[in-house]
mmCIF file of C-alpha atoms and ligand atoms in Angstrom:
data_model
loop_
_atom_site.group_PDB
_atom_site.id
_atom_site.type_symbol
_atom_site.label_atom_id
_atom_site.label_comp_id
_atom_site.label_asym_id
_atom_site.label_seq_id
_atom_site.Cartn_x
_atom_site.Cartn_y
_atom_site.Cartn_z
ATOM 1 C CA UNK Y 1 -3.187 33.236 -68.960
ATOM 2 C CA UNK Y 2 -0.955 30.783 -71.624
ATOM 3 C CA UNK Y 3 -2.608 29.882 -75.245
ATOM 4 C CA UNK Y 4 -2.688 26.392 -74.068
ATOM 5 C CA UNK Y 5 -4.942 27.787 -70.989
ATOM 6 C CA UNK Y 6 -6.959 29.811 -73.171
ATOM 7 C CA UNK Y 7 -7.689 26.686 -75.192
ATOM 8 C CA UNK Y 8 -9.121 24.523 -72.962
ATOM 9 C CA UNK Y 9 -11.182 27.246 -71.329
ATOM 10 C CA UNK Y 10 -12.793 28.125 -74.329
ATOM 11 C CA UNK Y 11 -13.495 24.825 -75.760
ATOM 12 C CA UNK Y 12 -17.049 24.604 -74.828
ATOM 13 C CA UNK Y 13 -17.925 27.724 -76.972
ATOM 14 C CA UNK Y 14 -17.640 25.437 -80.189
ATOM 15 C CA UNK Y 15 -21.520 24.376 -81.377
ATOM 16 C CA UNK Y 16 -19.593 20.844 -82.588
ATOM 17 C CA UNK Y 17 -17.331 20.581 -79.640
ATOM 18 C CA UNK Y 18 -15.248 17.636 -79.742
ATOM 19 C CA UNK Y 19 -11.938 19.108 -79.363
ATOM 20 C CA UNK Y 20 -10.766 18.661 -82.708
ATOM 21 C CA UNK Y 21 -10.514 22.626 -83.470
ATOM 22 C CA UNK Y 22 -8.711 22.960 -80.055
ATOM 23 C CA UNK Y 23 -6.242 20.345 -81.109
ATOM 24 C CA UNK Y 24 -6.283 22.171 -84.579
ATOM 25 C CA UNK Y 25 -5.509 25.628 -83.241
ATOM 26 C CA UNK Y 26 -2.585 23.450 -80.862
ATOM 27 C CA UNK Y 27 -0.860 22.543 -83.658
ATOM 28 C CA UNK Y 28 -1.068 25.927 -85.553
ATOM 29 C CA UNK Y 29 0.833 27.274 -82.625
ATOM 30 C CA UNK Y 30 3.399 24.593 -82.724
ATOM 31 C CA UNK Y 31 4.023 25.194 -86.068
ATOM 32 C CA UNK Y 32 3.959 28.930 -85.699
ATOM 33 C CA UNK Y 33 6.937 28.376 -82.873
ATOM 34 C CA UNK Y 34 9.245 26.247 -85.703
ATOM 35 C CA UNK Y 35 8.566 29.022 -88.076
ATOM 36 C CA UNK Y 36 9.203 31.899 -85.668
ATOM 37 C CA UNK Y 37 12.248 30.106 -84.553
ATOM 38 C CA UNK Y 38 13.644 30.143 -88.594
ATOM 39 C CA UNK Y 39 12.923 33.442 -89.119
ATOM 40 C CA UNK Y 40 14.527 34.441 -86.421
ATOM 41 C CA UNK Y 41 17.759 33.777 -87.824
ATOM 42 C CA UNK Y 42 16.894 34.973 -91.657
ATOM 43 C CA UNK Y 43 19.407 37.730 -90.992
ATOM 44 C CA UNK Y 44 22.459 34.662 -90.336
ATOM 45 C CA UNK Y 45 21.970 33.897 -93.886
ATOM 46 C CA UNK Y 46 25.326 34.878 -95.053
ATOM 47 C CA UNK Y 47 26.552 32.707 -91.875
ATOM 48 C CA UNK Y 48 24.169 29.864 -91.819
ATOM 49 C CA UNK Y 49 24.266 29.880 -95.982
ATOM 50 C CA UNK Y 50 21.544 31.206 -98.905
ATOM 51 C CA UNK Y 51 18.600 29.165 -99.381
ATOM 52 C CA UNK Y 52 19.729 26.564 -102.076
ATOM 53 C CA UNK Y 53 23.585 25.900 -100.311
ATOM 54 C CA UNK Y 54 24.036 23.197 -97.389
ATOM 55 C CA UNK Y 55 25.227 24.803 -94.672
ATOM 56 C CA UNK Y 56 28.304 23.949 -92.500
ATOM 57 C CA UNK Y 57 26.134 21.572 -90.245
ATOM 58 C CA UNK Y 58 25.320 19.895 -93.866
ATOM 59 C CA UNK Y 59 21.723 20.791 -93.557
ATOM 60 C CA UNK Y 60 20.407 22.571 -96.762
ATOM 61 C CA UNK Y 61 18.764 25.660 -96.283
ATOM 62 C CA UNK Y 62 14.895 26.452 -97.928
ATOM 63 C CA UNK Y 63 13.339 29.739 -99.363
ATOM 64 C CA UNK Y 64 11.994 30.777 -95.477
ATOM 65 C CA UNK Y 65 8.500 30.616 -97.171
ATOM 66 C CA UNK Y 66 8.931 26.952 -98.706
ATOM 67 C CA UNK Y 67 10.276 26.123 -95.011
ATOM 68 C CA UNK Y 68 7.419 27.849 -93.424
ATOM 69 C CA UNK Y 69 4.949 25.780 -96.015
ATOM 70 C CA UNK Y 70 6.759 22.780 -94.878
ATOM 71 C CA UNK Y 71 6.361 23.290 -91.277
ATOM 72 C CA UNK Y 72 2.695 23.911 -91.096
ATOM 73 C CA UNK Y 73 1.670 21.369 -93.430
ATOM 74 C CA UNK Y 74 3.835 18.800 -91.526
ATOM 75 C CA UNK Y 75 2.552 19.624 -88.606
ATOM 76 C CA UNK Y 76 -1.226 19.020 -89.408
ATOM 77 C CA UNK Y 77 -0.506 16.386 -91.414
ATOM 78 C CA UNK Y 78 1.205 14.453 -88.548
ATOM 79 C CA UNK Y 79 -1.195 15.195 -86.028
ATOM 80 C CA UNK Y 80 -4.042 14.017 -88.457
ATOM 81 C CA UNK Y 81 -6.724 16.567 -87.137
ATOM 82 C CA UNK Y 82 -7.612 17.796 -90.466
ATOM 83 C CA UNK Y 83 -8.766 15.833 -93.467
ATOM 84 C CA UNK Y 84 -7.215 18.892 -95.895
ATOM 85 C CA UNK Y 85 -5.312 21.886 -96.503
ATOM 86 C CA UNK Y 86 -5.203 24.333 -99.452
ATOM 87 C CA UNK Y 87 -1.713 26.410 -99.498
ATOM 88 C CA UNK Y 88 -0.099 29.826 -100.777
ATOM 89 C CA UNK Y 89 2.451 27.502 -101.857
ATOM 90 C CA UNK Y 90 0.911 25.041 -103.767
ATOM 91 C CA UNK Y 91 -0.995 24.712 -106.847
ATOM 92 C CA UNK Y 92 -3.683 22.698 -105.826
ATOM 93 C CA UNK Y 93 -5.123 21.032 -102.076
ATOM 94 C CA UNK Y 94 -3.339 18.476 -100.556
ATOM 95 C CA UNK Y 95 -5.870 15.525 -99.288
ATOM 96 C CA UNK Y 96 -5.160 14.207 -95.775
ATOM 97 C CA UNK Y 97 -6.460 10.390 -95.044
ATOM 98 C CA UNK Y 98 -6.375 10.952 -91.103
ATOM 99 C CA UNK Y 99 -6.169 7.868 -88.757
ATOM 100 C CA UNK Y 100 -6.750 4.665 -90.110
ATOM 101 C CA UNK Y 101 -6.823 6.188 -93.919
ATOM 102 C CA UNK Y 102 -10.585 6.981 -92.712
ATOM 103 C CA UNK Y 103 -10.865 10.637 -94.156
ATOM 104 C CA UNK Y 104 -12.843 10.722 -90.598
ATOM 105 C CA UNK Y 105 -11.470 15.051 -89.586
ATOM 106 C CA UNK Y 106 -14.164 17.711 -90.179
ATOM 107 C CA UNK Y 107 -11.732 20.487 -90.764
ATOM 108 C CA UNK Y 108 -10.176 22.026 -93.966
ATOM 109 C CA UNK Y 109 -7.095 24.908 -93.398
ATOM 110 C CA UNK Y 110 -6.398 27.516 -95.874
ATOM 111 C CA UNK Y 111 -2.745 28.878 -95.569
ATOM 112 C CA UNK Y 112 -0.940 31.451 -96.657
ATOM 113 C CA UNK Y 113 2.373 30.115 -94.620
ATOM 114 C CA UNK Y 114 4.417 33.184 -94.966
ATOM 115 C CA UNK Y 115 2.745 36.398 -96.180
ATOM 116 C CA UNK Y 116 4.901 39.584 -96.980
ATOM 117 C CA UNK Y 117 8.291 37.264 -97.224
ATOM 118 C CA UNK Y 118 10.065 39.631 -99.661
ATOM 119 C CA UNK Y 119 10.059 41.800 -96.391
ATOM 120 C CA UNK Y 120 12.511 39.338 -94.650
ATOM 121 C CA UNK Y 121 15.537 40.339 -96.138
ATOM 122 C CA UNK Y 122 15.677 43.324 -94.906
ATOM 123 C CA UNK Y 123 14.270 42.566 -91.164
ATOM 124 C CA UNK Y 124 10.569 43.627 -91.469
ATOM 125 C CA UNK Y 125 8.001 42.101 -90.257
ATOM 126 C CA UNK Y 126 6.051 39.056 -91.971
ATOM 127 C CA UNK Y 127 3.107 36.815 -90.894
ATOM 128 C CA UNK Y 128 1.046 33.506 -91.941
ATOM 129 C CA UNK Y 129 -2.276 33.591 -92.037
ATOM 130 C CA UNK Y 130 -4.675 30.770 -91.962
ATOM 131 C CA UNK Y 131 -8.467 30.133 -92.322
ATOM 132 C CA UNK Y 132 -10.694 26.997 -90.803
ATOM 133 C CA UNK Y 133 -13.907 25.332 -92.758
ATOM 134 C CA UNK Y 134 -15.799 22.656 -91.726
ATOM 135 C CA UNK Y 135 -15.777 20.617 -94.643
ATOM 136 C CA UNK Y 136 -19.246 19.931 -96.907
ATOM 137 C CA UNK Y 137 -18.268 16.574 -98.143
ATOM 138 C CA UNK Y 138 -19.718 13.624 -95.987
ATOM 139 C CA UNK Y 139 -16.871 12.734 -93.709
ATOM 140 C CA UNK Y 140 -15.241 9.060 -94.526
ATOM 141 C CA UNK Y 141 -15.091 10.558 -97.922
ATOM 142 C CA UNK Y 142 -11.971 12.154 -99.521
ATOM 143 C CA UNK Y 143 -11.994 15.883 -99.652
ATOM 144 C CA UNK Y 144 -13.147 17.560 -102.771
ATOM 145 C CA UNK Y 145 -12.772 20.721 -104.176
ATOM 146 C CA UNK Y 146 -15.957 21.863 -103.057
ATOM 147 C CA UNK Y 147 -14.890 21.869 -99.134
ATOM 148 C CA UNK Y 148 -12.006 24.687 -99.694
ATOM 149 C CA UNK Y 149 -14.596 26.622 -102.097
ATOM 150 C CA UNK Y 150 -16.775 28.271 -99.503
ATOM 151 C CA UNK Y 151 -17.685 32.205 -98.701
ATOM 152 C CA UNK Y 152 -15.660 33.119 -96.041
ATOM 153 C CA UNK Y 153 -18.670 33.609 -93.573
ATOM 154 C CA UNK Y 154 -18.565 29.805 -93.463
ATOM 155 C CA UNK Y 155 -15.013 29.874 -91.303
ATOM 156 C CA UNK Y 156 -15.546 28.334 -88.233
ATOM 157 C CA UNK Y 157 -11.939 30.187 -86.915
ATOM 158 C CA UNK Y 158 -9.294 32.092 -88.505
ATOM 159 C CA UNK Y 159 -6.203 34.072 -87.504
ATOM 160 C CA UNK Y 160 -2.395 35.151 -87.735
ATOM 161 C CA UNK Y 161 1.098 35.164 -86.529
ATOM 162 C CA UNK Y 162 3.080 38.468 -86.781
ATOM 163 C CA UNK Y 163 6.832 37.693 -86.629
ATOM 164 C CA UNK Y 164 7.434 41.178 -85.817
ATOM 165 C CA UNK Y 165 8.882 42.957 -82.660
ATOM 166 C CA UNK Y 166 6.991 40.276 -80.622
ATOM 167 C CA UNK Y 167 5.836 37.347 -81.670
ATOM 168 C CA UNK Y 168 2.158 37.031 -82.015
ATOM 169 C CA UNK Y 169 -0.594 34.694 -82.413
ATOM 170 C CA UNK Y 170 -4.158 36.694 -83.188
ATOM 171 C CA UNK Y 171 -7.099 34.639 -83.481
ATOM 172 C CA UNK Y 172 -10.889 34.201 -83.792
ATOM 173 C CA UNK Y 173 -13.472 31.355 -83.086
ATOM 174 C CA UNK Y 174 -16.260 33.692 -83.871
ATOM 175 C CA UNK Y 175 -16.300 34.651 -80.508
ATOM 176 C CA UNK Y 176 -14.312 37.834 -80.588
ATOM 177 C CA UNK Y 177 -10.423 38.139 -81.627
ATOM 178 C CA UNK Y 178 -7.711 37.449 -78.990
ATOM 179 C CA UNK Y 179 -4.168 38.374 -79.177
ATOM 180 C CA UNK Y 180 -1.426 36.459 -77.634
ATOM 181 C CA UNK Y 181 2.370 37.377 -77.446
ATOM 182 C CA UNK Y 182 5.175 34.587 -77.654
ATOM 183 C CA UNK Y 183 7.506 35.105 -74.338
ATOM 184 C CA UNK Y 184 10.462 33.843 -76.682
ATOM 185 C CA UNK Y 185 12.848 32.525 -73.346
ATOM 186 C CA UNK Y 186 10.259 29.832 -72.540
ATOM 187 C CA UNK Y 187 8.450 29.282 -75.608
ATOM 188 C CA UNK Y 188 5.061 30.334 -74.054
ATOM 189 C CA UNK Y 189 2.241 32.509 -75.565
ATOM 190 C CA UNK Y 190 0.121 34.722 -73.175
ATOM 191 C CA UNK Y 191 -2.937 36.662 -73.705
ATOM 192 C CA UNK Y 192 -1.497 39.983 -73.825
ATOM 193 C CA UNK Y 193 -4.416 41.204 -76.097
ATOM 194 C CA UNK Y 194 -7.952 39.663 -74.651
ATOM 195 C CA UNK Y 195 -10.740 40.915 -76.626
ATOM 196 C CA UNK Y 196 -9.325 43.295 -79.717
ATOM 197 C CA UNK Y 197 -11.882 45.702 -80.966
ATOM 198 C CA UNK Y 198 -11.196 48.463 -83.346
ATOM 199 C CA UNK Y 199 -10.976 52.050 -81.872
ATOM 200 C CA UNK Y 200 -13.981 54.199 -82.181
ATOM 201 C CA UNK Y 201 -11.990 56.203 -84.323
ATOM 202 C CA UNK Y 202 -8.929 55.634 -87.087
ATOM 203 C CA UNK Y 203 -6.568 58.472 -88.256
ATOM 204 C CA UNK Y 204 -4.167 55.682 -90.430
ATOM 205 C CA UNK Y 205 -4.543 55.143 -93.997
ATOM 206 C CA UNK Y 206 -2.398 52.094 -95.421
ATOM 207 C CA UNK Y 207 -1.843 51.851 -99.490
ATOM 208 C CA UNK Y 208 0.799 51.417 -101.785
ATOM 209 C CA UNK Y 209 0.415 54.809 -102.819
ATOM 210 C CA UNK Y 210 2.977 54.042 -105.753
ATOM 211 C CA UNK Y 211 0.215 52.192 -107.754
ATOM 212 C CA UNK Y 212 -2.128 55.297 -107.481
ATOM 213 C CA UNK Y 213 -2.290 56.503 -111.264
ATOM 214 C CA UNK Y 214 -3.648 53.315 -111.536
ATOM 215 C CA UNK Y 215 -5.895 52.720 -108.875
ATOM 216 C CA UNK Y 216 -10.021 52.819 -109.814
ATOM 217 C CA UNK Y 217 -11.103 56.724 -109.637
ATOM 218 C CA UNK Y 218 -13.650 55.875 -106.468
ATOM 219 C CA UNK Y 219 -10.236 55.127 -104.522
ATOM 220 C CA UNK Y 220 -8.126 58.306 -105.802
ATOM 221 C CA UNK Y 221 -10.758 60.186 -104.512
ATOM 222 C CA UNK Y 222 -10.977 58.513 -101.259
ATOM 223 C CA UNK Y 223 -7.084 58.647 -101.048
ATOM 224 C CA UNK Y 224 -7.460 62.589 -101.758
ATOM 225 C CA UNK Y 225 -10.283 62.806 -98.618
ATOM 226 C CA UNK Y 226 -7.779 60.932 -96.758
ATOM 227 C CA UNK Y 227 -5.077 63.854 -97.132
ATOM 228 C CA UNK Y 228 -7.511 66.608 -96.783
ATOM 229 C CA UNK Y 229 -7.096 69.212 -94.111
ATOM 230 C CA UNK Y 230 -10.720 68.966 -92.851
ATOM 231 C CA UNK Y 231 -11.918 67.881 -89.564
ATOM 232 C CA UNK Y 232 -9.791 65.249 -87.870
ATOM 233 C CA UNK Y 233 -7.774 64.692 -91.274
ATOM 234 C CA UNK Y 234 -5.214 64.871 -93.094
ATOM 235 C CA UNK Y 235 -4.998 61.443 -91.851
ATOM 236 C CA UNK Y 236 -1.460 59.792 -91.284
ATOM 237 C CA UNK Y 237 -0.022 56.915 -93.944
ATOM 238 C CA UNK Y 238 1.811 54.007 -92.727
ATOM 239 C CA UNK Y 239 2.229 50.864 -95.194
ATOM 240 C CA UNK Y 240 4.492 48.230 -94.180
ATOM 241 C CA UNK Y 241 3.915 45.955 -97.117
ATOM 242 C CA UNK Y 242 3.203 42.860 -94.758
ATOM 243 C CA UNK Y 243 -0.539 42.465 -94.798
ATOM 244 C CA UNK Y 244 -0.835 41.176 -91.317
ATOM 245 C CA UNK Y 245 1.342 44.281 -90.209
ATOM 246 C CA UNK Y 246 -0.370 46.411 -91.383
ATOM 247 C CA UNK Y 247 -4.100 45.131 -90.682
ATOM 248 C CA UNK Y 248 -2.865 44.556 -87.277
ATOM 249 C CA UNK Y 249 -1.558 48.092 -86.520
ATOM 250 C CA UNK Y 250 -4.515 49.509 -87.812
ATOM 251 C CA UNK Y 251 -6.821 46.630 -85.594
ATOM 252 C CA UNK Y 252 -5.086 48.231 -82.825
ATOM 253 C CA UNK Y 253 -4.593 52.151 -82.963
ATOM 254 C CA UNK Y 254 -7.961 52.597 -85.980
ATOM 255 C CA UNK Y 255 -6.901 52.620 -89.431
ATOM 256 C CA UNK Y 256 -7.944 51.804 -93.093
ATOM 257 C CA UNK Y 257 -6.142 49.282 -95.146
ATOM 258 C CA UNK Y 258 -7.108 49.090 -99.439
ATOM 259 C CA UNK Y 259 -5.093 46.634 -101.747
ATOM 260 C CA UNK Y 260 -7.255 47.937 -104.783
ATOM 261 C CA UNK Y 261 -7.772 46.480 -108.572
ATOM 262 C CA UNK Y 262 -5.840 48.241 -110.655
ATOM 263 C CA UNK Y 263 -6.192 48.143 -114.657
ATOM 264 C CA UNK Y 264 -3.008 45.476 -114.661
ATOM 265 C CA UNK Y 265 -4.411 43.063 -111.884
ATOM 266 C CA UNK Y 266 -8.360 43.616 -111.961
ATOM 267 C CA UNK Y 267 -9.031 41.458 -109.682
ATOM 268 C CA UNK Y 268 -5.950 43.057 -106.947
ATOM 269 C CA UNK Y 269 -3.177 41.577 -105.973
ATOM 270 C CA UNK Y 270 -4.328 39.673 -102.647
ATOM 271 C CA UNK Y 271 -5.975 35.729 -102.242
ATOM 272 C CA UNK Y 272 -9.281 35.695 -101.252
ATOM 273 C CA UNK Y 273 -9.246 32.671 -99.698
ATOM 274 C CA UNK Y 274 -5.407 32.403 -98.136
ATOM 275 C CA UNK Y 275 -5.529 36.593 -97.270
ATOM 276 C CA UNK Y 276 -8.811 38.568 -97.369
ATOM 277 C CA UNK Y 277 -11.281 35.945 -96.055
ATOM 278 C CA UNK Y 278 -9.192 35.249 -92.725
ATOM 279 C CA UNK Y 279 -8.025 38.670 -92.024
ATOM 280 C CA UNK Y 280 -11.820 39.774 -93.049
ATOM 281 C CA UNK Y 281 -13.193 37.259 -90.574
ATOM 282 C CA UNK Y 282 -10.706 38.890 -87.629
ATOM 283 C CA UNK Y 283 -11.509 42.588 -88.819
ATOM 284 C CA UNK Y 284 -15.287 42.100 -88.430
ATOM 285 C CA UNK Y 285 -14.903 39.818 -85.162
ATOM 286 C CA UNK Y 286 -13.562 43.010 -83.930
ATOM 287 C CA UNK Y 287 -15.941 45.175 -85.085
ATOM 288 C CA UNK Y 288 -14.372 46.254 -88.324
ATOM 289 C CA UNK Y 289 -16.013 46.319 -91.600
ATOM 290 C CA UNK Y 290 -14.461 44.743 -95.106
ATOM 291 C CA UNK Y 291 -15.334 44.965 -98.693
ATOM 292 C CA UNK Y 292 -13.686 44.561 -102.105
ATOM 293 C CA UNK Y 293 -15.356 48.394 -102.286
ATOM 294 C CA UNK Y 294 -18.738 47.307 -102.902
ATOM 295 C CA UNK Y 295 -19.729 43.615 -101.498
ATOM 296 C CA UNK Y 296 -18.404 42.008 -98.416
ATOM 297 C CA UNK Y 297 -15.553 39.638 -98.408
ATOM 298 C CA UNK Y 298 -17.038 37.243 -96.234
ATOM 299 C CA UNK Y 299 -20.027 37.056 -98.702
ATOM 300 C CA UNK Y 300 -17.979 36.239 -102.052
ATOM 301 C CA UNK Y 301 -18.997 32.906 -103.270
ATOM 302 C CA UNK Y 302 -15.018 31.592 -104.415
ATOM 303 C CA UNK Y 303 -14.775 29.908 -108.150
ATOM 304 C CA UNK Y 304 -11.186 29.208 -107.842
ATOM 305 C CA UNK Y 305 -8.312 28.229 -105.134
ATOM 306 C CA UNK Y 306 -5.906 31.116 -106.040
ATOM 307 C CA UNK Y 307 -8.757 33.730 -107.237
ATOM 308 C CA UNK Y 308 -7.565 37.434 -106.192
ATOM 309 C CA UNK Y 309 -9.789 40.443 -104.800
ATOM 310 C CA UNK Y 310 -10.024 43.699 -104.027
ATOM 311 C CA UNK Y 311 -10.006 44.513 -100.945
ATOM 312 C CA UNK Y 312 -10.735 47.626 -98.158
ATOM 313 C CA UNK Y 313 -10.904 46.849 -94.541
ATOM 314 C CA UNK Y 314 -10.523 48.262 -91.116
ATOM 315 C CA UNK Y 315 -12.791 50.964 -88.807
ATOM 316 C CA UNK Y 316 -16.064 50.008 -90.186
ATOM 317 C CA UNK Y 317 -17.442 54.012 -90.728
ATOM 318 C CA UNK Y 318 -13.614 54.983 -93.012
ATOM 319 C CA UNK Y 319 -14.588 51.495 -94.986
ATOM 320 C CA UNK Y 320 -18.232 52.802 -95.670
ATOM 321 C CA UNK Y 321 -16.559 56.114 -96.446
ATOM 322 C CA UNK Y 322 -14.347 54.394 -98.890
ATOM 323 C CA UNK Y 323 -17.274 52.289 -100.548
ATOM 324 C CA UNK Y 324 -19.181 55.769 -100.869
ATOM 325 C CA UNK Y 325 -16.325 57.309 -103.348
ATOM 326 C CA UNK Y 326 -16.440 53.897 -105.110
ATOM 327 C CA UNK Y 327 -20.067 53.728 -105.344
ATOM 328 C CA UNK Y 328 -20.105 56.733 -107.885
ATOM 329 C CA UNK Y 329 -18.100 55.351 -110.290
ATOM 330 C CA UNK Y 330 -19.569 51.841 -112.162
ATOM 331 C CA UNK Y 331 -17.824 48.910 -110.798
ATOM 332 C CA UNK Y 332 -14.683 47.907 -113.031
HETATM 333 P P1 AHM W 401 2.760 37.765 -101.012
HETATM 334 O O1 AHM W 401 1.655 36.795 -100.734
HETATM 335 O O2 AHM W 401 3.447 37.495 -102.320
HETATM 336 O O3 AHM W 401 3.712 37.910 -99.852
HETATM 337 O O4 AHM W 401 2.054 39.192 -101.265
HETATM 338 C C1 AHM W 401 1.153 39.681 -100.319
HETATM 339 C C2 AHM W 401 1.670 40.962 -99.766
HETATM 340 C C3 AHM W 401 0.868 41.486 -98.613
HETATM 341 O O5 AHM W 401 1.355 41.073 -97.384
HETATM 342 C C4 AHM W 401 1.047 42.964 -98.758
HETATM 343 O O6 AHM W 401 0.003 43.655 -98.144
HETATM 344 C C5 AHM W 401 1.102 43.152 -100.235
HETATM 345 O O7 AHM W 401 1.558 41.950 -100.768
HETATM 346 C C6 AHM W 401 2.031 44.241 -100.630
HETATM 347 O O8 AHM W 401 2.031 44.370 -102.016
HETATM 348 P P2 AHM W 401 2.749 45.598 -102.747
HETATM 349 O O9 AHM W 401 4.209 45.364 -102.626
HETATM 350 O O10 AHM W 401 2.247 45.514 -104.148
HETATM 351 O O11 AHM W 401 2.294 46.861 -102.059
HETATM 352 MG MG1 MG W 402 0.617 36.112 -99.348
#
């Protein structure tokens, strides 16, 4: 079965259906084609020219991730099936009129247009990620703050591309997460991945293990229980760098993933509301669990557009390990 296929056949399962989400998720996966198509050819750069020159066709070239920001935002924006996104990329929410100038779309996105990019120069795999809200406001109203501002147990849908290997599109409605690979010769996604669920049981552990004389204590020791020779560990460590990477790996073969505080970024490194609510969404839609080590994601009321977390996710019984070492040490 295509994505396009998939669409339509799951339309009904929306409480509000009136196709707008379907049209939404459309145009995601248009974008997510232009994109895939760009990064493609990152590794041409000393042929095609550095971001900054104009190439031989006279055509300057972008920063892949300003390019990728471009694309997605240009494609809602034409389509006019969203009334406003909030970016990675930009400092504050860009307001979409919709047809007529009537501010008449229910939707808000949240993107992070190209996650991991400082992978892409040397040929690793990167991702966007994006997040759907219905909006509070009253529609025929201009968006306000307030309609990108909500706990991410509000989404309606979120998901990812990988540009990895494959290309892949991974997303939720709330009805389960569904995977679907890009068959690059004609441009078509299929579901090659109906129905992810986390493994009963997880044997990865993904951290930048460089930070760890100054990660919290609760995660040292968790990292430590990780290595141990006991039972089924020492578990095995794989960390890509690429959030989607390496939540997806673990999504699929069981694994733990922890981007913690440490005492130079307090809050993390990661975007609640462009990284950890969306992939957070996806991990519990597939029976995961995740936390910033001692609440939920999905439950964190958001103050700010660009605010940062904590945050642990994957097999939900290694997360509730991990928020057991945390628990006995006060939270930061
Ligand atoms: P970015 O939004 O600047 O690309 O940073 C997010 C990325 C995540 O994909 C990844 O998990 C993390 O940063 C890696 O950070 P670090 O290099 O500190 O381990
Ligand atoms: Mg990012």
């Amino acid at each position: 079965m295509t994505l396009g296929e998939f669409i339509i056949e799951n339309q009904n399962e929306f409480k509000y259906s009136s196709g707008e989400l379907s049209r939404l998720i459309n145009s995601i996966r248009l974008a997510a084609k232009v994109v895939n198509h760009e990064v493609n050819k990152a590794g041409l750069v000393d042929i095609l020219g550095e971001a900054g020159e104009t190439n031989i066709q006279g055509e300057d070239q972008q920063k892949l991730d300003v390019y990728a920001n471009e694309a997605f935002i240009k494609t809602l924006t034409n389509r006019e099936i969203v009334c406003g996104i909030a970016s990675e990329e930009e400092d504050d929410f860009i307001t979409i009129k919709g047809r007529n100038g009537k501010n008449d779309n229910k939707y808000v996105v949240l993107i992070d247009p190209l996650d991991g990019s400082s992978n892409i120069d040397v040929n690793v795999s990167v991702g966007t990620i994006f997040s759907v809200f219905r909006r509070v406001t009253p529609e025929g109203t201009p968006v306000t703050l307030e309609d990108f501002l909500q706990p991410g147990h509000k989404q309606v849908a979120a998901g990812y591309i990988i540009y990895g290997t494959s290309t892949m599109i991974v997303y939720s409605t709330g009805h389960g997460v569904n995977g679907f690979t890009l068959n690059p010769a004609l441009g078509t996604y299929y579901l090659s991945h109906p129905n992810m669920e986390f493994p009963a049981t997880g044997h990865i552990y993904s951290v930048n293990e460089g930070n760890y004389v100054h990660f919290p204590q609760g995660i040292k020791d968790y990292i430590k229980f990780c290595q141990k020779e006991e039972e089924d560990r020492p578990y095995t460590s794989r960390y890509i760098g690429s959030l989607v990477s390496d939540v997806h790996r673990n999504m699929v073969k069981g694994g733990i993933y922890i981007y913690p505080n440490t005492a130079k970024d307090p809050s993390g490194k990661l975007r609640l509301l462009y990284e950890c609510n969306p992939m957070a969404f996806l991990i519990e839609q597939a029976g995961g669990k995740a936390s910033d080590g001692y609440r939920r994601i999905l439950d964190i009321e958001p103050t700010e557009l660009h605010q940062r977390t904590p945050f642990v996710g994957g097999n939900k019984y290694m997360v509730e390990q991990a928020e057991a070492f945390m628990a006995k040490y006060p939270r930061a």
